[in-house]
mmCIF file of C-alpha atoms in Angstrom:
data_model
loop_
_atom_site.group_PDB
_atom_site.id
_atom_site.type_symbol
_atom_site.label_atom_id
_atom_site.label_comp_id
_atom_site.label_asym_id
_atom_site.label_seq_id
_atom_site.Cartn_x
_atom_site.Cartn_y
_atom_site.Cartn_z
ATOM 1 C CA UNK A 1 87.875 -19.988 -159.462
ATOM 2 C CA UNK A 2 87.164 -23.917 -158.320
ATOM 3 C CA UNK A 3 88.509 -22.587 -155.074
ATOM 4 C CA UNK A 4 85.685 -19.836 -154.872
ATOM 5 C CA UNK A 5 83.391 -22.614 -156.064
ATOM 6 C CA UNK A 6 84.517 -24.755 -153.105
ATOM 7 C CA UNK A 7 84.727 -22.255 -150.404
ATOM 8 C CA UNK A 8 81.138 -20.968 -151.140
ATOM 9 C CA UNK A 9 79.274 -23.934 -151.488
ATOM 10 C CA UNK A 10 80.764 -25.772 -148.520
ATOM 11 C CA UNK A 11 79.918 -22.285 -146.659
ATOM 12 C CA UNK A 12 76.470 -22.289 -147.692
ATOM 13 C CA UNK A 13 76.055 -26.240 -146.596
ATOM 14 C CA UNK A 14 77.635 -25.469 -143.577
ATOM 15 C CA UNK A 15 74.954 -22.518 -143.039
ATOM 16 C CA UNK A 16 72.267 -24.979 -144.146
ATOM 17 C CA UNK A 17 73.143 -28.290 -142.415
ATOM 18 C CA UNK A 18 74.292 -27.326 -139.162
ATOM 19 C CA UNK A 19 71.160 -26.237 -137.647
ATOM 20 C CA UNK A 20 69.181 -29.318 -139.523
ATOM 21 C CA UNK A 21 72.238 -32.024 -137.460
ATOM 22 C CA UNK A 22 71.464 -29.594 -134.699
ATOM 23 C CA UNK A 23 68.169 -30.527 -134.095
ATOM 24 C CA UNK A 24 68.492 -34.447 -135.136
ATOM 25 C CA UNK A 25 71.182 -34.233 -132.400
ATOM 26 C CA UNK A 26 68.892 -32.876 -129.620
ATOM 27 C CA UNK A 27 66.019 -35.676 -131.079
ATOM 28 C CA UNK A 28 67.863 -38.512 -130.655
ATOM 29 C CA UNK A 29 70.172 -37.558 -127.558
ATOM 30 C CA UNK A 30 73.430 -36.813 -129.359
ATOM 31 C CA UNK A 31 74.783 -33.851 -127.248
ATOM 32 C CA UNK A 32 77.217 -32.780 -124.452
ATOM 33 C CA UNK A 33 75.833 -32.050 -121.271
ATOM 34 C CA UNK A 34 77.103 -29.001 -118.753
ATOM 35 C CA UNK A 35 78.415 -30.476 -115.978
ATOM 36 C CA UNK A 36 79.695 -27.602 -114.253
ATOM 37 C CA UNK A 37 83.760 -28.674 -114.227
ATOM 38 C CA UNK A 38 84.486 -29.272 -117.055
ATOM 39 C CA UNK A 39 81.703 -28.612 -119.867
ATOM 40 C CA UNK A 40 80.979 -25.316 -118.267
ATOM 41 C CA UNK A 41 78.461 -24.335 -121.236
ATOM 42 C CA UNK A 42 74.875 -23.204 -120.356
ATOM 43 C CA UNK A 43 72.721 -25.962 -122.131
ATOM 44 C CA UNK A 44 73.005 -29.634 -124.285
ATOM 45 C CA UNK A 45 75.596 -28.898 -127.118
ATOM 46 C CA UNK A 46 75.208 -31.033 -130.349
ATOM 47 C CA UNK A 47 77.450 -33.429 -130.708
ATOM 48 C CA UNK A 48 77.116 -33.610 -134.583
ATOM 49 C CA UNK A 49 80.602 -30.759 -135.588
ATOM 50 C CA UNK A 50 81.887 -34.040 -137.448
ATOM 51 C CA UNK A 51 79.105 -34.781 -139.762
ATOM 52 C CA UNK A 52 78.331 -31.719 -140.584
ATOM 53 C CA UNK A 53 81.718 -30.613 -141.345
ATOM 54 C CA UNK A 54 82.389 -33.930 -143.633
ATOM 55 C CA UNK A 55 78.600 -33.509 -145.452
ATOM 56 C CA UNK A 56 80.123 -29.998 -145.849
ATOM 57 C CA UNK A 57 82.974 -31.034 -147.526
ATOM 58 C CA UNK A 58 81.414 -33.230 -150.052
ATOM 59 C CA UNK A 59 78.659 -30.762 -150.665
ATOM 60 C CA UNK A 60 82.125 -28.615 -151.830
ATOM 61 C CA UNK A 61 83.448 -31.207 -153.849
ATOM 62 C CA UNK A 62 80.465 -32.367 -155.869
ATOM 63 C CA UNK A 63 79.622 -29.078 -156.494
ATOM 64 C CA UNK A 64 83.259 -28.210 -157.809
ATOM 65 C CA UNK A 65 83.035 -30.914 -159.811
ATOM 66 C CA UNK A 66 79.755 -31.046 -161.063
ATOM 67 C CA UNK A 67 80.242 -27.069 -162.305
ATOM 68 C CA UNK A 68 84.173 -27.941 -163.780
ATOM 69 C CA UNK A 69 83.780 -31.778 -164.947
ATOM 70 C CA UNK A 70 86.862 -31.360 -166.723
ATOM 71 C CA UNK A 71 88.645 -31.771 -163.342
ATOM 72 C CA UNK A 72 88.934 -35.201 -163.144
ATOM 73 C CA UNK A 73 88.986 -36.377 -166.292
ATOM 74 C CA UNK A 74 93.010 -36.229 -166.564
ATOM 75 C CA UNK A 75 93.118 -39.565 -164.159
ATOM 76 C CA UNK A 76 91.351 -41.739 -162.618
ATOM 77 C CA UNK A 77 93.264 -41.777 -159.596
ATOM 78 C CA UNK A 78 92.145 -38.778 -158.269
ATOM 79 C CA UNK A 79 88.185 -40.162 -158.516
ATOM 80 C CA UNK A 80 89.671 -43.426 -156.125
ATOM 81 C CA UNK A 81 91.628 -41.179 -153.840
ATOM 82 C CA UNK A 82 88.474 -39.011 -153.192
ATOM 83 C CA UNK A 83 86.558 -42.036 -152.648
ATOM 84 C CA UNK A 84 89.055 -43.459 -150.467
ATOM 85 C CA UNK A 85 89.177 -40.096 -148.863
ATOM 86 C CA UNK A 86 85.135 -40.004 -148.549
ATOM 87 C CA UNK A 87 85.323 -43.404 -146.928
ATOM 88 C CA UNK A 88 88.431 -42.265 -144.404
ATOM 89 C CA UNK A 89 86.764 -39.094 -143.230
ATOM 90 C CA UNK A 90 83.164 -41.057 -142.946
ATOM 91 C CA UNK A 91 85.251 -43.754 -140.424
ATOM 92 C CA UNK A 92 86.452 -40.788 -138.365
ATOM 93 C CA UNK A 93 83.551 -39.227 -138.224
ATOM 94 C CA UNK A 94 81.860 -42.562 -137.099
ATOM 95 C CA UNK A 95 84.698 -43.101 -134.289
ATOM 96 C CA UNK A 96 84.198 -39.500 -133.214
ATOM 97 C CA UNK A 97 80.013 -39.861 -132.762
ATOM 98 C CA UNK A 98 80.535 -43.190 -130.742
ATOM 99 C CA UNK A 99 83.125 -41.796 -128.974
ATOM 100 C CA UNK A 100 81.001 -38.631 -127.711
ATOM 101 C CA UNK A 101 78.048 -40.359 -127.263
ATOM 102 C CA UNK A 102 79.959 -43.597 -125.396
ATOM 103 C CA UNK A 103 83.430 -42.602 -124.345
ATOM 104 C CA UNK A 104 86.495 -45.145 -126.282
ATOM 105 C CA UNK A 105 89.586 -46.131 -124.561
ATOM 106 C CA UNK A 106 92.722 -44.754 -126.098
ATOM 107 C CA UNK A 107 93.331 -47.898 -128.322
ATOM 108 C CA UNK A 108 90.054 -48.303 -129.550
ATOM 109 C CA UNK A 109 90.051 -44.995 -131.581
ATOM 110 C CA UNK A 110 93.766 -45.246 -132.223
ATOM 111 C CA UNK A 111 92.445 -49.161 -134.054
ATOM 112 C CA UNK A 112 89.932 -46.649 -136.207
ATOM 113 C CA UNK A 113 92.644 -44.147 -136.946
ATOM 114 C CA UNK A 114 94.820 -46.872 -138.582
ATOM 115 C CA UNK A 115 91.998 -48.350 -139.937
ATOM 116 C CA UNK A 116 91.043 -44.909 -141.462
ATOM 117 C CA UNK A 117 94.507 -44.292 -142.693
ATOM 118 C CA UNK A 118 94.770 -47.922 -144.216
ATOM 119 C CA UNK A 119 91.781 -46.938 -146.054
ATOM 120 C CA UNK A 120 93.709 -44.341 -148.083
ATOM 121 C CA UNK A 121 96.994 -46.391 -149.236
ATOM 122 C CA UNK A 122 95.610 -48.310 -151.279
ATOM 123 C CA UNK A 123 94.530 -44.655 -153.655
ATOM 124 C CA UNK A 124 97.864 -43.924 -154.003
ATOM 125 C CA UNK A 125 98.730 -41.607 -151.578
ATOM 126 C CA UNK A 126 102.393 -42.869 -149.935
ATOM 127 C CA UNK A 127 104.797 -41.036 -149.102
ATOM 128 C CA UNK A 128 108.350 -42.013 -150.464
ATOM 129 C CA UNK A 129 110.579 -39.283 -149.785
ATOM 130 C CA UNK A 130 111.273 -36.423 -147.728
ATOM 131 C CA UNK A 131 112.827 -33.207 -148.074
ATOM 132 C CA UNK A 132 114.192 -30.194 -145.558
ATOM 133 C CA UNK A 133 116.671 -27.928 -145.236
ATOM 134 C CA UNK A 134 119.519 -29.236 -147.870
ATOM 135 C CA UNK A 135 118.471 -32.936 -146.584
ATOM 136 C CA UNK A 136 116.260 -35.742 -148.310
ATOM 137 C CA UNK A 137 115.482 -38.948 -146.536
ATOM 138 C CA UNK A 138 114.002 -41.620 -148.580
ATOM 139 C CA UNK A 139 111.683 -44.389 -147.186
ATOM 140 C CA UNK A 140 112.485 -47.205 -149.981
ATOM 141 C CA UNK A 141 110.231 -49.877 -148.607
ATOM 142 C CA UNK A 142 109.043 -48.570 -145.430
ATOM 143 C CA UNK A 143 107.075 -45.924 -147.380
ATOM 144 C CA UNK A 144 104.253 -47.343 -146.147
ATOM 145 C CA UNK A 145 104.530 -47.885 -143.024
ATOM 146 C CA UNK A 146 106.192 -44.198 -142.733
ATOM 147 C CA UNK A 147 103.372 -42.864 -144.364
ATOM 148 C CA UNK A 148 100.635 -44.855 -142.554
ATOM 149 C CA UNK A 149 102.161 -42.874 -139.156
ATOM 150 C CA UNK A 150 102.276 -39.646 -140.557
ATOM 151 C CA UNK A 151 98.453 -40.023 -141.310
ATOM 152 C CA UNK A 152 97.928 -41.027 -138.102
ATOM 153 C CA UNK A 153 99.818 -38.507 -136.380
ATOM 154 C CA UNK A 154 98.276 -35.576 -138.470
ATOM 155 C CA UNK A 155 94.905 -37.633 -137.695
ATOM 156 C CA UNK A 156 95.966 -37.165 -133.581
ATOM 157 C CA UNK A 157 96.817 -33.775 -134.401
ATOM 158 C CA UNK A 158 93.498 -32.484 -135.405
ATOM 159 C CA UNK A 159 91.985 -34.731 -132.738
#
């Protein structure tokens, strides 16, 4: 059922904000124009997919949890990494916008990925083991580190 609850209500956001980030994109010059090589579409394309997606998301979550408040009550830990997740996705999002509407070099949005995945250590969320095919390899102190490049390889994968 919270999975229902999520799905529809960051559906309905989605359906809701898009067009609204839409427009504010077009009003204050935030979108992609054709340039007949590359961006072969018709007309100015928002450049606002990030925010809307992450808005989206938390729309989903606070709903969840405002409908089943039992859900975080077991820990605290969960509330911090959430927040430390909020924070995370808001830095990406904020690297993504200034890199559509300016252009970064490489290394400047790789500094915000780390920066973005440092965010999210401190919550909790290392990695200290893996596990595949009969095999475990344990990090021991280099969990990390091991688990700060995962995030930002998954990060560079989405990119």
């Amino acid at each position: 059922m919270f999975g229902l609850t999520a799905f529809l209500s960051a559906f309905v956001a989605s359906v809701v904000i898009a067009p609204l980030m839409g427009r504010l994109a077009r009003r204050v010059g935030m979108v992609d124009q054709p340039d007949n090589h590359r961006k072969l579409h018709d007309r100015a394309v928002p450049l606002t997919g990030g925010p809307t997606i992450l808005i989206s998301a938390v729309v989903a979550v606070t709903v969840t949890l405002w409908l089943n408040p039992g859900l975080l009550k077991p820990t605290v830990d969960d509330a911090k990494f959430l927040g430390a997740l909020l924070v995370s996705g808001g830095l990406i999002v904020v690297i993504g916008m200034i890199d559509d509407r300016y252009g970064l070099r490489g290394r400047q949005k790789l500094a915000g990925q780390v920066l973005a995945a440092l965010v999210l250590l401190p919550s909790g969320i290392i990695v200290h083991e893996v596990s595949g095919f009969g095999f475990t390899m344990s990090f021991g102190d280099l969990a990390p580190i091991m688990t700060l490049l995962w995030l930002v390889g998954a990060i560079n994968a989405l990119n």
